[in-house]
Tab-separated table of C-alpha atoms and ligand atoms in Angstrom:
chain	number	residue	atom	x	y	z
O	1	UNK	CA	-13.069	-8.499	15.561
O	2	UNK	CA	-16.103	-6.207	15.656
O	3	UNK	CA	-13.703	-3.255	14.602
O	4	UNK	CA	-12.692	-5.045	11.838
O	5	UNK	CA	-16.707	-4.750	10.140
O	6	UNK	CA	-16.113	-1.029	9.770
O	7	UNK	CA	-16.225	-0.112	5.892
O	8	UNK	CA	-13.510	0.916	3.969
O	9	UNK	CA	-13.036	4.421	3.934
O	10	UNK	CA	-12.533	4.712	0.005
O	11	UNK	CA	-12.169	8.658	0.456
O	12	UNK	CA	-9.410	8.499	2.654
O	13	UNK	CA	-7.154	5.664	0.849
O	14	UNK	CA	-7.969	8.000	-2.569
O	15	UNK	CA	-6.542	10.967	-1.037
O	16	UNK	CA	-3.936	9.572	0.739
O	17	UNK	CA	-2.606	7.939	-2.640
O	18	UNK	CA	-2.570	11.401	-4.278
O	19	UNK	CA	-0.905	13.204	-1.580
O	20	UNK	CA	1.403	10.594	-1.907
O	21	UNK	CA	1.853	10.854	-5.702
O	22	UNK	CA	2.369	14.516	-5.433
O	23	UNK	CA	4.892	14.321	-2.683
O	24	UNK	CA	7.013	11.706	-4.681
O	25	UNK	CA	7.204	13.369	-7.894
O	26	UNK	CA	4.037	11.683	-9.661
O	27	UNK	CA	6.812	8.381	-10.483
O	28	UNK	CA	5.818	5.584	-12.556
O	29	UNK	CA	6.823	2.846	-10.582
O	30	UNK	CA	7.856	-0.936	-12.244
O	31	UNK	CA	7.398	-2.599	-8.830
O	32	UNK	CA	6.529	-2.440	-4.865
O	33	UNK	CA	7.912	-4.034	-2.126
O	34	UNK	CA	6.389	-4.483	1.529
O	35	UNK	CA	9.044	-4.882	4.233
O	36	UNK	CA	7.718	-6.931	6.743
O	37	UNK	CA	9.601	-7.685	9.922
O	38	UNK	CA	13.648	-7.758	10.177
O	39	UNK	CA	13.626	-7.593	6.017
O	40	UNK	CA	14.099	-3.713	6.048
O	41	UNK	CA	17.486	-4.036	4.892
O	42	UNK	CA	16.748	-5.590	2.069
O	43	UNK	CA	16.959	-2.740	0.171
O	44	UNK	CA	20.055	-1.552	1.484
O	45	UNK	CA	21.571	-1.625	-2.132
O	46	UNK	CA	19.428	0.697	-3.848
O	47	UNK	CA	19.463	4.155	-4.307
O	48	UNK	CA	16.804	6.024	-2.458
O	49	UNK	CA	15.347	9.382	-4.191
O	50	UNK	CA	12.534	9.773	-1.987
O	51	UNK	CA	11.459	9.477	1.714
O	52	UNK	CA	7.931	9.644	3.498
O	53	UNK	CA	8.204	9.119	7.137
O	54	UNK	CA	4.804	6.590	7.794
O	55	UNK	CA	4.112	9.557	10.298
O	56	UNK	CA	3.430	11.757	7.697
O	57	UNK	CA	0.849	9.467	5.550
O	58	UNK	CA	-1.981	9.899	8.043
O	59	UNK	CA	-3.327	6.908	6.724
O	60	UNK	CA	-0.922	4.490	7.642
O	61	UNK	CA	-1.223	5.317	11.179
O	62	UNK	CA	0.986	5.083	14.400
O	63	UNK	CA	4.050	2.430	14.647
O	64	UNK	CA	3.403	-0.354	16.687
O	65	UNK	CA	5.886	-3.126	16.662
O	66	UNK	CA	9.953	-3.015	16.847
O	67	UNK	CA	11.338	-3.867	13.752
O	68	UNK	CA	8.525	-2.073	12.114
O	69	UNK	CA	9.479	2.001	12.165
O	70	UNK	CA	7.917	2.531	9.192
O	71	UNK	CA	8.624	4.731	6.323
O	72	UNK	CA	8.076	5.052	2.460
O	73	UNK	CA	10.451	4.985	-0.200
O	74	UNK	CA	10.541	5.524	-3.902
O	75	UNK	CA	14.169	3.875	-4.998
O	76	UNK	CA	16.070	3.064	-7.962
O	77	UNK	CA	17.431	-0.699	-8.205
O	78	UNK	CA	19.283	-0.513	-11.113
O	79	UNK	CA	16.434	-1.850	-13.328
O	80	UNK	CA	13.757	0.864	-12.776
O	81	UNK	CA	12.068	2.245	-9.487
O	82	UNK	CA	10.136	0.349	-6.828
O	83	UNK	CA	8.104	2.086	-4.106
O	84	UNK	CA	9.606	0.668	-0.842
O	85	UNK	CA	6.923	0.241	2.251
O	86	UNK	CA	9.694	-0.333	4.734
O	87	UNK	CA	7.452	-1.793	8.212
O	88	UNK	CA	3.866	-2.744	7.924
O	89	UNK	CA	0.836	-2.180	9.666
O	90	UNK	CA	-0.747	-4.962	10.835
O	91	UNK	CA	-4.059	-6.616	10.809
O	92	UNK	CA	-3.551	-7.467	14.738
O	93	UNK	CA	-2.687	-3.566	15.350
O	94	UNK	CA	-4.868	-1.342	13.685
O	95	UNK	CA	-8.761	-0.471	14.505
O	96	UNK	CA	-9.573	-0.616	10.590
O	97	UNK	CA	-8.087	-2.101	7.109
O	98	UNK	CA	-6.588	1.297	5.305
O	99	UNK	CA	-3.067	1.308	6.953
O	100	UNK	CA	-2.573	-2.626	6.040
O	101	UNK	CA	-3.967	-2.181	2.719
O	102	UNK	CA	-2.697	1.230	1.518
O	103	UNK	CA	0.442	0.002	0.751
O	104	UNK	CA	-1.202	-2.237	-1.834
O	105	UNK	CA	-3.665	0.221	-2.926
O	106	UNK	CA	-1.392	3.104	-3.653
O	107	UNK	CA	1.172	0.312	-5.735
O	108	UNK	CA	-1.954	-0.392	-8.093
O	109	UNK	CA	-2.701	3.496	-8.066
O	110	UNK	CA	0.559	4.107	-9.133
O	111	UNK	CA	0.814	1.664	-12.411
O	112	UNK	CA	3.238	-0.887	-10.175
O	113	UNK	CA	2.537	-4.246	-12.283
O	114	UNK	CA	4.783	-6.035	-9.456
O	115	UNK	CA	4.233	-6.890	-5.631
O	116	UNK	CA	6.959	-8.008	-3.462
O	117	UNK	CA	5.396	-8.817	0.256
O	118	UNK	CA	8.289	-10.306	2.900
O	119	UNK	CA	7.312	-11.422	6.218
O	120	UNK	CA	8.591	-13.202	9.348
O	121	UNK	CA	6.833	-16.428	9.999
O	122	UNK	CA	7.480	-19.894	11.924
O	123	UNK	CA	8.080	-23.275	10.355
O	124	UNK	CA	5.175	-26.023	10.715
O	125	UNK	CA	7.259	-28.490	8.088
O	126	UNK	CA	9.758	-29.537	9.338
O	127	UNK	CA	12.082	-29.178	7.095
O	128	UNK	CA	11.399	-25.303	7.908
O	129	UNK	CA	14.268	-24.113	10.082
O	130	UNK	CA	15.303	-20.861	11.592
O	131	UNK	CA	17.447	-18.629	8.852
O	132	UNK	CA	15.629	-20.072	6.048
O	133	UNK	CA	14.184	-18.135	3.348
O	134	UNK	CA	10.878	-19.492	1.673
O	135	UNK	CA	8.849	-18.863	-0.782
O	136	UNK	CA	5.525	-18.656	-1.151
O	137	UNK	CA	3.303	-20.652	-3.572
O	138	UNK	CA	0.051	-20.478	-1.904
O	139	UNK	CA	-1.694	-19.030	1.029
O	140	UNK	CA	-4.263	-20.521	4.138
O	141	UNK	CA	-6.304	-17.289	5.082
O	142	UNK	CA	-6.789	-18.171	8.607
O	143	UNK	CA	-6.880	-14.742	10.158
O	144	UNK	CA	-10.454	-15.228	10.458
O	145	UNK	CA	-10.567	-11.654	8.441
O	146	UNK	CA	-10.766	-10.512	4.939
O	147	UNK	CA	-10.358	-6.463	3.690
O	148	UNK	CA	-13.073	-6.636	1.035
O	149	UNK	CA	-15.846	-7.636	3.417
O	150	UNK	CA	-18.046	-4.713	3.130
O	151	UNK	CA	-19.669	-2.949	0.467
O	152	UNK	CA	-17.892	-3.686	-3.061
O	153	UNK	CA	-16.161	-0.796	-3.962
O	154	UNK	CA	-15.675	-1.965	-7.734
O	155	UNK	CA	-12.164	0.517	-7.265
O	156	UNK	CA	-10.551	-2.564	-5.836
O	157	UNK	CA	-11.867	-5.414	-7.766
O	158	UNK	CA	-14.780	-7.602	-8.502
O	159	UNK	CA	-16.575	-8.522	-5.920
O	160	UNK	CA	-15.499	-12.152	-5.814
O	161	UNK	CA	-11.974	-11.963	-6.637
O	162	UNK	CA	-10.474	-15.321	-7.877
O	163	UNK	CA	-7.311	-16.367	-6.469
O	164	UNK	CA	-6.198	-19.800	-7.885
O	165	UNK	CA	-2.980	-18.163	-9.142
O	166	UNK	CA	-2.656	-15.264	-6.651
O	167	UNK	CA	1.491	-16.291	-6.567
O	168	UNK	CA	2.092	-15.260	-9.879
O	169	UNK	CA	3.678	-18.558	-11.179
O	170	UNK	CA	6.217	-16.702	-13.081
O	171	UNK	CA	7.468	-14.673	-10.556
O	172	UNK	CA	8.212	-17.969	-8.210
O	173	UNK	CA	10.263	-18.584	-10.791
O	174	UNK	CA	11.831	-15.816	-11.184
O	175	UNK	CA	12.394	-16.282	-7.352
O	176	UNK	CA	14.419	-19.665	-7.684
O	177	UNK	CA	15.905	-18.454	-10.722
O	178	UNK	CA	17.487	-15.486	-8.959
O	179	UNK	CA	18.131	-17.656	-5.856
O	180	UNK	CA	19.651	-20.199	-8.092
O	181	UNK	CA	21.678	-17.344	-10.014
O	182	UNK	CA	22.933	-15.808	-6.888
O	183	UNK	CA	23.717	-19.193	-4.909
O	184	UNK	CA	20.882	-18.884	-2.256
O	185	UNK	CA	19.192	-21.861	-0.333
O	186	UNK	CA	15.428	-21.301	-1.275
O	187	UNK	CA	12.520	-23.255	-0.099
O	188	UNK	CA	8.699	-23.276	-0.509
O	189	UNK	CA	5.489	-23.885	0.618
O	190	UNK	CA	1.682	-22.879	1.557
O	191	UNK	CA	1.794	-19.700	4.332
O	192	UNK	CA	-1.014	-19.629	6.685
O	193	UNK	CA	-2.030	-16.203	8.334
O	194	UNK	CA	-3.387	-15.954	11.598
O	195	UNK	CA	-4.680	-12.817	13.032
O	196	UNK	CA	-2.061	-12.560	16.266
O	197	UNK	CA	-1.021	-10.975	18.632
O	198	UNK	CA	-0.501	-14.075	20.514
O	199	UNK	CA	1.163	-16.932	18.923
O	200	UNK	CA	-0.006	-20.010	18.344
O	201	UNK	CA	-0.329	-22.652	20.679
O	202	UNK	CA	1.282	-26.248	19.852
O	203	UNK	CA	-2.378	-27.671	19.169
O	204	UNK	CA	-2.945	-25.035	16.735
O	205	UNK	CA	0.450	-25.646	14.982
O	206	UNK	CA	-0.514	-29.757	15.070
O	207	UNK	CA	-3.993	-28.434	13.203
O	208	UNK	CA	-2.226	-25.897	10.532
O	209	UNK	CA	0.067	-28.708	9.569
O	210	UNK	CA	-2.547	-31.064	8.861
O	211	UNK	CA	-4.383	-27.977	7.028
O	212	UNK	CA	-1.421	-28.007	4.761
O	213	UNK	CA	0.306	-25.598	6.343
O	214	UNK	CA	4.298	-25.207	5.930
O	215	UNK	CA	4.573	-21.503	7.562
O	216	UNK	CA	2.698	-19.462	9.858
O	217	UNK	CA	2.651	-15.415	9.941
O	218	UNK	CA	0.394	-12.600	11.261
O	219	UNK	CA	0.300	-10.729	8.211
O	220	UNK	CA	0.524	-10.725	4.336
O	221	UNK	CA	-2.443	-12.269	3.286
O	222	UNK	CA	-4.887	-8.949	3.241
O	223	UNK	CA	-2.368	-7.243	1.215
O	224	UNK	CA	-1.871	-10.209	-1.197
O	225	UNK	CA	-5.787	-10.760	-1.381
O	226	UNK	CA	-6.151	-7.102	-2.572
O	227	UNK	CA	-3.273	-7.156	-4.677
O	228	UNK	CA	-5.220	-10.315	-6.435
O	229	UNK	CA	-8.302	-8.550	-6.664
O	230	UNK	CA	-6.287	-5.259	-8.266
O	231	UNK	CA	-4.827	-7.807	-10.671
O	232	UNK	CA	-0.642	-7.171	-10.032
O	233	UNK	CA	1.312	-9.793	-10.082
O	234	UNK	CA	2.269	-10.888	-6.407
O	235	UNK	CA	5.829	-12.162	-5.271
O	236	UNK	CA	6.194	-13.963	-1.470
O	237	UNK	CA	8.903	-14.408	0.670
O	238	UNK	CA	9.279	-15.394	4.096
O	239	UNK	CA	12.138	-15.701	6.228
O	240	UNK	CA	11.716	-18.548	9.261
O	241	UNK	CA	12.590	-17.505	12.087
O	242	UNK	CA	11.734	-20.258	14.679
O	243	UNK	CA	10.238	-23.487	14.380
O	244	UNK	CA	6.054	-22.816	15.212
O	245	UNK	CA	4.971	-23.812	18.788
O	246	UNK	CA	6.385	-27.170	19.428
O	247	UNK	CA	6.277	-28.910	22.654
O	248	UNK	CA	10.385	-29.020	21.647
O	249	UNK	CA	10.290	-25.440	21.724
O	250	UNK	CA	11.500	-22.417	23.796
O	251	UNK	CA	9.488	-19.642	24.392
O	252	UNK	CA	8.715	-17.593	21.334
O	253	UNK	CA	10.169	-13.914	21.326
O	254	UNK	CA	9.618	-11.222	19.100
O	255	UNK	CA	13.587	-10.202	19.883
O	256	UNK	CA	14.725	-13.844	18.251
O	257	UNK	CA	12.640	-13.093	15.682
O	258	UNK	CA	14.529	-9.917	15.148
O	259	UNK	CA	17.812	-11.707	15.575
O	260	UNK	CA	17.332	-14.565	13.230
O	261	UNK	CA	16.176	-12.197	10.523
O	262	UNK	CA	19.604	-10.154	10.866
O	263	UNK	CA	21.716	-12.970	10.375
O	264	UNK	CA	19.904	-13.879	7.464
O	265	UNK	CA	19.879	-10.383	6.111
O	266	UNK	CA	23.008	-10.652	3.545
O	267	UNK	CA	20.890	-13.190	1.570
O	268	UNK	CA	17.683	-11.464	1.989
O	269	UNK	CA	19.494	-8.410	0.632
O	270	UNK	CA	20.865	-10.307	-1.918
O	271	UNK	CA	17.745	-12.589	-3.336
O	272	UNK	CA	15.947	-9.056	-3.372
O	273	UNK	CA	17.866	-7.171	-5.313
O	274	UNK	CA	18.572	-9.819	-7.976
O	275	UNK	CA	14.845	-10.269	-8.164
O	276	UNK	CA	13.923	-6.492	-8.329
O	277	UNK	CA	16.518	-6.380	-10.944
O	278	UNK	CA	15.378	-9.318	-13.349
O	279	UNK	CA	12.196	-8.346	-12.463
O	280	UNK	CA	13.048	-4.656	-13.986
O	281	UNK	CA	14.624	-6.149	-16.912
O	282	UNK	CA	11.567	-7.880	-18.297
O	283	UNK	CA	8.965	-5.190	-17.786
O	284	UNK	CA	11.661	-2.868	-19.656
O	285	UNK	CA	11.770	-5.365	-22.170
O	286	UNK	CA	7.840	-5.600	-22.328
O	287	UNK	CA	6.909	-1.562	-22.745
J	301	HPA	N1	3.960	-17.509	14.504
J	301	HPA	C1	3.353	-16.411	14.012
J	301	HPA	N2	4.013	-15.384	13.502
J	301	HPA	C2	5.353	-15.440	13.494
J	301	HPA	C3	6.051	-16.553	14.005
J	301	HPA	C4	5.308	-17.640	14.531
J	301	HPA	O1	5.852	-18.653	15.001
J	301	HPA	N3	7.371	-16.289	13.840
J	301	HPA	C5	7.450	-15.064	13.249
J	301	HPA	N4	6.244	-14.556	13.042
């Protein structure tokens, strides 16, 4: 983890953000949306206006998983723009914090009031079954790993950020109202975050349940930490694709995770659009 205790590089995330503004226009994004594995076509419905191969954001660094190719978006949804971070950088990949947080950072730089973060994760409830979408009402940061250790930089936050509401309560329901609206199966529950690679084994699973645990993921929880501490409101979703180490279990493969997540894309597609959209409405309606 000892890579992990380098300091933010505030310098490069500022300059990355404005390169970025300048390259997309200087927009005035409503909302921002993180990808996270098999949800990149969730946003097959909107209209794209801009593109930023991740390659060419130094920042976000080099793509490391399948699933995750990694580019930036600005798109229209019908209801006002949303930057799109399709593929993330994870905690588990990268030698420092800025490509995992950027996405989050540049959002707040850019006026986004709204954060959409979508993951992959495995069911601990068991109720929780491959295909199902959930979302998120709480998190268990058990990565072991936060992004604001280090110096404060008062840029992204006070120093002790509070977090009893970090799922903006309005925007799960917003969620279930646009599941509802749409005719979508949607659970919820607590996500826990563990740092990965590996996954877990089935006496960690037994432990995260009785933590209070209904998901487990490698990812999301830095971004939706920061997002706290920034102050935007922040939207979860995960999409289960196998039950977490169980001794009933298979083998866990990152291809079934990719397979489950394409037969669940329609209503992925679907629940994110509708959101975006409502989501659009009422800002509109607030300015
Ligand atoms: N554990 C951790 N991360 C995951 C899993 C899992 O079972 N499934 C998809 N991402």
């Amino acid at each position: 983890m000892e890579q992990h205790m380098i300091p933010l590089q505030m310098d490069i995330l500022r300059e990355s953000a404005e390169r970025v503004r300048t390259r997309l226009g200087h927009p005035t994004p409503m909302a921002a949306a993180i990808l996270g594995s098999g949800w990149g076509s969730a946003m097959a419905d909107w209209t794209v206006t801009h593109t930023i191969p991740y390659g060419d954001i130094p920042v976000m660094g080099a793509a490391a998983v399948k699933g995750h190719a990694g580019a930036l978006h600005l798109a229209e949804t019908g209801e006002g723009s949303c930057l799109v971070f399709q593929g993330r950088r994870h905690f588990y990949g990268c030698a420092a914090w800025e490509p995992v947080i950027f996405p989050v950072y540049l959002a707040h730089q850019l006026g986004a009031s709204t954060l959409l973060l979508t993951n992959a994760a495995g069911g601990v409830r068991a109720d929780l079954q491959p295909g199902d979408l959930m979302a998120i009402d709480d998190h268990i940061n058990g990565m072991g790993a936060n992004p604001l250790c280090g110096p404060h930089h008062p840029d992204l936050g006070p120093r002790f950020p509070d977090l009893t509401h970090l799922y903006t309560p309005a925007l799960r329901r917003e969620l279930d109202e646009s599941a509802t609206a749409r005719d979508i199966p949607l659970k919820h529950g607590t996500y826990l975050a563990v740092s990965g690679p590996s996954y877990e084994t089935p006496a960690e699973v037994r432990a995260y349940a009785t933590m209070g645990a209904d998901a487990v993921g490698m990812s999301t929880v830095p971004e939706a930490i920061l997002a706290g501490s920034l102050g935007l409101r922040v939207a979860g979703l995960s999409c289960i694709t196998n039950r977490a180490a169980a001794i009933d279990n298979d083998a866990l493969s990152h291809d079934d995770v990719i397979e489950i997540t394409q037969a669940a894309t329609p209503r992925m597609r679907t629940l994110v659009t509708t959101f975006m959209q409502r989501v659009g409405a009422a800002t509109a309606t607030k300015r």
